[in-house]
PDB file of C-alpha atoms in Angstrom:
ATOM      1  CA  UNK A   1     100.824 120.174 107.405  1.00 49.00           C
ATOM      2  CA  UNK A   2      98.133 120.126 110.129  1.00 46.00           C
ATOM      3  CA  UNK A   3      95.148 121.956 109.017  1.00 53.00           C
ATOM      4  CA  UNK A   4      91.801 122.156 110.935  1.00 65.00           C
ATOM      5  CA  UNK A   5      93.039 119.978 113.752  1.00 77.00           C
ATOM      6  CA  UNK A   6      95.123 122.121 115.883  1.00 85.00           C
ATOM      7  CA  UNK A   7      92.786 122.202 118.749  1.00 89.00           C
ATOM      8  CA  UNK A   8      92.261 118.679 118.871  1.00 91.00           C
ATOM      9  CA  UNK A   9      95.975 117.905 118.328  1.00 94.00           C
ATOM     10  CA  UNK A  10      96.745 120.350 121.257  1.00 95.00           C
ATOM     11  CA  UNK A  11      94.139 118.552 123.369  1.00 96.00           C
ATOM     12  CA  UNK A  12      95.737 114.861 122.756  1.00 97.00           C
ATOM     13  CA  UNK A  13      99.329 116.503 123.524  1.00 97.00           C
ATOM     14  CA  UNK A  14      98.071 118.046 126.593  1.00 97.00           C
ATOM     15  CA  UNK A  15      96.873 114.512 127.851  1.00 98.00           C
ATOM     16  CA  UNK A  16      99.922 113.146 126.854  1.00 98.00           C
ATOM     17  CA  UNK A  17     101.684 114.898 129.212  1.00 96.00           C
ATOM     18  CA  UNK A  18      99.418 114.081 131.885  1.00 96.00           C
ATOM     19  CA  UNK A  19      99.581 110.402 131.095  1.00 96.00           C
ATOM     20  CA  UNK A  20     103.372 110.896 131.225  1.00 95.00           C
ATOM     21  CA  UNK A  21     103.085 112.231 134.992  1.00 92.00           C
ATOM     22  CA  UNK A  22     101.141 109.493 135.979  1.00 90.00           C
ATOM     23  CA  UNK A  23      97.500 110.264 135.274  1.00 92.00           C
ATOM     24  CA  UNK A  24      95.946 108.010 132.484  1.00 95.00           C
ATOM     25  CA  UNK A  25      94.045 109.516 129.833  1.00 97.00           C
ATOM     26  CA  UNK A  26      91.748 107.925 127.436  1.00 97.00           C
ATOM     27  CA  UNK A  27      90.539 110.004 124.624  1.00 97.00           C
ATOM     28  CA  UNK A  28      87.612 109.144 121.887  1.00 96.00           C
ATOM     29  CA  UNK A  29      87.326 111.073 119.027  1.00 93.00           C
ATOM     30  CA  UNK A  30      84.014 110.389 117.106  1.00 91.00           C
ATOM     31  CA  UNK A  31      83.262 112.231 113.719  1.00 87.00           C
ATOM     32  CA  UNK A  32      82.113 111.150 110.207  1.00 87.00           C
ATOM     33  CA  UNK A  33      84.215 109.751 107.792  1.00 84.00           C
ATOM     34  CA  UNK A  34      86.521 112.175 106.111  1.00 82.00           C
ATOM     35  CA  UNK A  35      86.980 114.378 108.622  1.00 82.00           C
ATOM     36  CA  UNK A  36      90.743 113.744 109.132  1.00 87.00           C
ATOM     37  CA  UNK A  37      90.672 111.400 112.387  1.00 92.00           C
ATOM     38  CA  UNK A  38      93.192 109.203 110.963  1.00 93.00           C
ATOM     39  CA  UNK A  39      95.668 111.833 109.820  1.00 93.00           C
ATOM     40  CA  UNK A  40      95.544 113.435 113.269  1.00 94.00           C
ATOM     41  CA  UNK A  41      96.286 110.002 114.740  1.00 96.00           C
ATOM     42  CA  UNK A  42      99.336 109.891 112.305  1.00 96.00           C
ATOM     43  CA  UNK A  43     100.336 113.173 113.036  1.00 95.00           C
ATOM     44  CA  UNK A  44     100.248 112.472 116.953  1.00 97.00           C
ATOM     45  CA  UNK A  45     102.038 109.287 116.335  1.00 97.00           C
ATOM     46  CA  UNK A  46     104.743 111.377 114.314  1.00 96.00           C
ATOM     47  CA  UNK A  47     104.991 114.112 116.939  1.00 96.00           C
ATOM     48  CA  UNK A  48     105.548 111.526 119.803  1.00 97.00           C
ATOM     49  CA  UNK A  49     107.913 109.567 117.696  1.00 96.00           C
ATOM     50  CA  UNK A  50     109.949 112.783 116.944  1.00 96.00           C
ATOM     51  CA  UNK A  51     110.153 113.116 120.883  1.00 96.00           C
ATOM     52  CA  UNK A  52     111.397 109.491 121.272  1.00 95.00           C
ATOM     53  CA  UNK A  53     108.155 108.728 123.042  1.00 96.00           C
ATOM     54  CA  UNK A  54     106.689 105.194 122.837  1.00 96.00           C
ATOM     55  CA  UNK A  55     103.524 105.021 120.774  1.00 97.00           C
ATOM     56  CA  UNK A  56     101.776 102.349 119.124  1.00 98.00           C
ATOM     57  CA  UNK A  57      99.300 103.024 116.086  1.00 98.00           C
ATOM     58  CA  UNK A  58      96.679 100.331 115.259  1.00 98.00           C
ATOM     59  CA  UNK A  59      94.030 100.755 112.522  1.00 97.00           C
ATOM     60  CA  UNK A  60      90.994  98.449 112.145  1.00 97.00           C
ATOM     61  CA  UNK A  61      90.072  97.187 108.741  1.00 93.00           C
ATOM     62  CA  UNK A  62      86.379  96.636 107.435  1.00 91.00           C
ATOM     63  CA  UNK A  63      87.547  93.372 105.780  1.00 90.00           C
ATOM     64  CA  UNK A  64      88.977  92.046 109.320  1.00 90.00           C
ATOM     65  CA  UNK A  65      85.766  92.674 111.202  1.00 92.00           C
ATOM     66  CA  UNK A  66      85.014  88.929 111.337  1.00 92.00           C
ATOM     67  CA  UNK A  67      88.116  87.423 112.334  1.00 93.00           C
ATOM     68  CA  UNK A  68      87.497  87.387 116.070  1.00 94.00           C
ATOM     69  CA  UNK A  69      90.078  88.880 118.357  1.00 95.00           C
ATOM     70  CA  UNK A  70      91.754  90.014 115.238  1.00 96.00           C
ATOM     71  CA  UNK A  71      92.351  93.938 116.098  1.00 97.00           C
ATOM     72  CA  UNK A  72      93.211  93.041 120.067  1.00 98.00           C
ATOM     73  CA  UNK A  73      95.939  90.469 118.664  1.00 97.00           C
ATOM     74  CA  UNK A  74      97.455  93.176 116.301  1.00 97.00           C
ATOM     75  CA  UNK A  75      97.337  95.719 119.320  1.00 98.00           C
ATOM     76  CA  UNK A  76      99.087  92.818 121.435  1.00 98.00           C
ATOM     77  CA  UNK A  77     101.875  92.212 118.893  1.00 98.00           C
ATOM     78  CA  UNK A  78     102.553  95.632 118.731  1.00 98.00           C
ATOM     79  CA  UNK A  79     103.077  96.282 122.306  1.00 98.00           C
ATOM     80  CA  UNK A  80     104.981  92.971 122.780  1.00 97.00           C
ATOM     81  CA  UNK A  81     107.864  94.477 120.758  1.00 96.00           C
ATOM     82  CA  UNK A  82     108.290  97.310 123.409  1.00 97.00           C
ATOM     83  CA  UNK A  83     110.921  96.704 125.961  1.00 95.00           C
ATOM     84  CA  UNK A  84     109.540  95.660 129.390  1.00 96.00           C
ATOM     85  CA  UNK A  85     107.018  93.310 127.435  1.00 97.00           C
ATOM     86  CA  UNK A  86     108.926  89.971 128.633  1.00 95.00           C
ATOM     87  CA  UNK A  87     107.778  91.068 132.189  1.00 96.00           C
ATOM     88  CA  UNK A  88     104.376  90.013 131.949  1.00 96.00           C
ATOM     89  CA  UNK A  89     103.085  87.202 134.274  1.00 94.00           C
ATOM     90  CA  UNK A  90     103.432  83.610 133.016  1.00 93.00           C
ATOM     91  CA  UNK A  91      99.652  83.146 132.531  1.00 92.00           C
ATOM     92  CA  UNK A  92      99.255  86.203 130.783  1.00 95.00           C
ATOM     93  CA  UNK A  93     102.031  85.185 128.524  1.00 95.00           C
ATOM     94  CA  UNK A  94     100.197  81.901 127.793  1.00 94.00           C
ATOM     95  CA  UNK A  95      96.681  84.307 127.076  1.00 95.00           C
ATOM     96  CA  UNK A  96      98.545  86.464 124.930  1.00 96.00           C
ATOM     97  CA  UNK A  97     100.349  83.505 122.931  1.00 95.00           C
ATOM     98  CA  UNK A  98      96.796  81.982 122.395  1.00 93.00           C
ATOM     99  CA  UNK A  99      95.267  85.612 121.083  1.00 94.00           C
ATOM    100  CA  UNK A 100      98.544  86.162 118.688  1.00 94.00           C
ATOM    101  CA  UNK A 101     100.339  82.685 118.088  1.00 93.00           C
ATOM    102  CA  UNK A 102     103.278  84.662 116.405  1.00 94.00           C
ATOM    103  CA  UNK A 103     103.958  85.946 120.263  1.00 95.00           C
ATOM    104  CA  UNK A 104     105.499  82.444 121.114  1.00 92.00           C
ATOM    105  CA  UNK A 105     108.637  83.763 119.869  1.00 91.00           C
ATOM    106  CA  UNK A 106     108.331  86.734 122.656  1.00 92.00           C
ATOM    107  CA  UNK A 107     106.700  84.183 125.158  1.00 93.00           C
ATOM    108  CA  UNK A 108     108.679  80.907 124.352  1.00 85.00           C
ATOM    109  CA  UNK A 109     107.794  79.088 127.926  1.00 72.00           C
ATOM    110  CA  UNK A 110     104.269  80.031 127.913  1.00 69.00           C
ATOM    111  CA  UNK A 111     101.311  77.485 128.514  1.00 82.00           C
ATOM    112  CA  UNK A 112      98.854  77.747 125.925  1.00 80.00           C
ATOM    113  CA  UNK A 113      95.426  79.162 127.363  1.00 88.00           C
ATOM    114  CA  UNK A 114      92.428  77.438 125.751  1.00 89.00           C
ATOM    115  CA  UNK A 115      89.769  79.297 127.178  1.00 91.00           C
ATOM    116  CA  UNK A 116      86.772  80.329 125.264  1.00 93.00           C
ATOM    117  CA  UNK A 117      83.511  82.750 125.213  1.00 93.00           C
ATOM    118  CA  UNK A 118      83.014  85.196 128.554  1.00 96.00           C
ATOM    119  CA  UNK A 119      86.171  83.660 130.314  1.00 96.00           C
ATOM    120  CA  UNK A 120      88.593  84.268 127.230  1.00 96.00           C
ATOM    121  CA  UNK A 121      87.568  87.883 126.981  1.00 97.00           C
ATOM    122  CA  UNK A 122      87.995  88.364 130.975  1.00 97.00           C
ATOM    123  CA  UNK A 123      91.654  86.247 130.743  1.00 97.00           C
ATOM    124  CA  UNK A 124      92.234  88.584 127.460  1.00 97.00           C
ATOM    125  CA  UNK A 125      91.581  91.661 129.024  1.00 98.00           C
ATOM    126  CA  UNK A 126      93.702  91.344 132.167  1.00 97.00           C
ATOM    127  CA  UNK A 127      96.588  89.666 130.102  1.00 97.00           C
ATOM    128  CA  UNK A 128      96.582  93.057 127.796  1.00 98.00           C
ATOM    129  CA  UNK A 129      96.513  94.905 131.698  1.00 97.00           C
ATOM    130  CA  UNK A 130      99.463  92.979 132.269  1.00 97.00           C
ATOM    131  CA  UNK A 131     101.111  93.846 128.776  1.00 97.00           C
ATOM    132  CA  UNK A 132     100.287  97.512 129.301  1.00 97.00           C
ATOM    133  CA  UNK A 133     101.592  97.840 132.832  1.00 96.00           C
ATOM    134  CA  UNK A 134     104.739  96.105 131.496  1.00 96.00           C
ATOM    135  CA  UNK A 135     105.834  98.179 129.001  1.00 96.00           C
ATOM    136  CA  UNK A 136     104.530 101.379 130.552  1.00 96.00           C
ATOM    137  CA  UNK A 137     106.512 100.797 133.900  1.00 93.00           C
ATOM    138  CA  UNK A 138     109.678 102.503 132.874  1.00 89.00           C
ATOM    139  CA  UNK A 139     108.326 104.898 130.043  1.00 95.00           C
ATOM    140  CA  UNK A 140     104.755 105.869 129.278  1.00 97.00           C
ATOM    141  CA  UNK A 141     103.021 104.458 126.260  1.00 98.00           C
ATOM    142  CA  UNK A 142     100.566 106.345 123.840  1.00 98.00           C
ATOM    143  CA  UNK A 143      98.057 103.428 122.235  1.00 98.00           C
ATOM    144  CA  UNK A 144      96.596 105.328 119.089  1.00 98.00           C
ATOM    145  CA  UNK A 145      93.398 102.911 117.953  1.00 98.00           C
ATOM    146  CA  UNK A 146      92.166 104.199 114.770  1.00 97.00           C
ATOM    147  CA  UNK A 147      88.727 103.218 112.945  1.00 96.00           C
ATOM    148  CA  UNK A 148      87.819 101.268 116.403  1.00 94.00           C
ATOM    149  CA  UNK A 149      84.222 101.072 114.632  1.00 93.00           C
ATOM    150  CA  UNK A 150      85.857  98.597 112.634  1.00 95.00           C
ATOM    151  CA  UNK A 151      87.376  96.230 114.842  1.00 97.00           C
ATOM    152  CA  UNK A 152      85.638  93.051 115.341  1.00 97.00           C
ATOM    153  CA  UNK A 153      83.128  92.557 118.575  1.00 96.00           C
ATOM    154  CA  UNK A 154      85.570  90.181 120.619  1.00 96.00           C
ATOM    155  CA  UNK A 155      88.498  92.863 120.436  1.00 97.00           C
ATOM    156  CA  UNK A 156      86.289  95.731 121.026  1.00 96.00           C
ATOM    157  CA  UNK A 157      85.229  94.152 124.265  1.00 97.00           C
ATOM    158  CA  UNK A 158      89.104  93.006 125.318  1.00 98.00           C
ATOM    159  CA  UNK A 159      89.905  96.473 125.012  1.00 97.00           C
ATOM    160  CA  UNK A 160      87.044  97.945 126.722  1.00 96.00           C
ATOM    161  CA  UNK A 161      87.450  96.119 129.609  1.00 97.00           C
ATOM    162  CA  UNK A 162      91.357  96.430 129.612  1.00 97.00           C
ATOM    163  CA  UNK A 163      91.176  99.964 129.624  1.00 96.00           C
ATOM    164  CA  UNK A 164      88.897 100.153 132.560  1.00 95.00           C
ATOM    165  CA  UNK A 165      91.343  98.396 134.734  1.00 94.00           C
ATOM    166  CA  UNK A 166      94.444 100.767 133.760  1.00 92.00           C
ATOM    167  CA  UNK A 167      93.960 103.463 136.284  1.00 87.00           C
ATOM    168  CA  UNK A 168      97.459 102.762 137.721  1.00 81.00           C
ATOM    169  CA  UNK A 169      99.592 103.242 134.119  1.00 90.00           C
ATOM    170  CA  UNK A 170     101.381 106.089 132.345  1.00 95.00           C
ATOM    171  CA  UNK A 171      99.019 105.392 129.306  1.00 97.00           C
ATOM    172  CA  UNK A 172      97.380 107.411 126.817  1.00 98.00           C
ATOM    173  CA  UNK A 173      94.806 105.961 124.604  1.00 98.00           C
ATOM    174  CA  UNK A 174      93.139 107.611 121.701  1.00 98.00           C
ATOM    175  CA  UNK A 175      90.375 105.930 119.874  1.00 97.00           C
ATOM    176  CA  UNK A 176      88.747 106.943 116.590  1.00 95.00           C
ATOM    177  CA  UNK A 177      85.277 106.021 115.798  1.00 92.00           C
TER     178      UNK A 177
END
């Protein structure tokens, strides 16, 4: 039962309605550990799934903090399971496969991207934008990114850059720190 987070829950659901209407929303929830941020995201996920809405929940783990790109690779892998994911450009497909090699089963014809450094951040951000736009074209999508403070630096940079370019998507992104 939702206790003590009703206001925050209502704000997230109101933002979801705005995102569904074509106004993307980004919410950052910051609080000390133990106040229920993760539980709030799980409750939001349950509500959205109960209404047959498309929702992806990815949680950063402290032990993975040194795996460069690990968090954003998990996000891309989960997004790639949604309908519409195949509509990304061939260039984006190659970048996504380089980020998460298991995606080669989704993007079989992709040419592997071998960029590094800042160019890799740029390409991965725009490939993530392409993927989010593809999966949110027909149905809005909620991205629930939990414990982002534990994500590796590369993933945080890619996600931040990507979110700044998603102004035309039916997207709700909720991040906890």
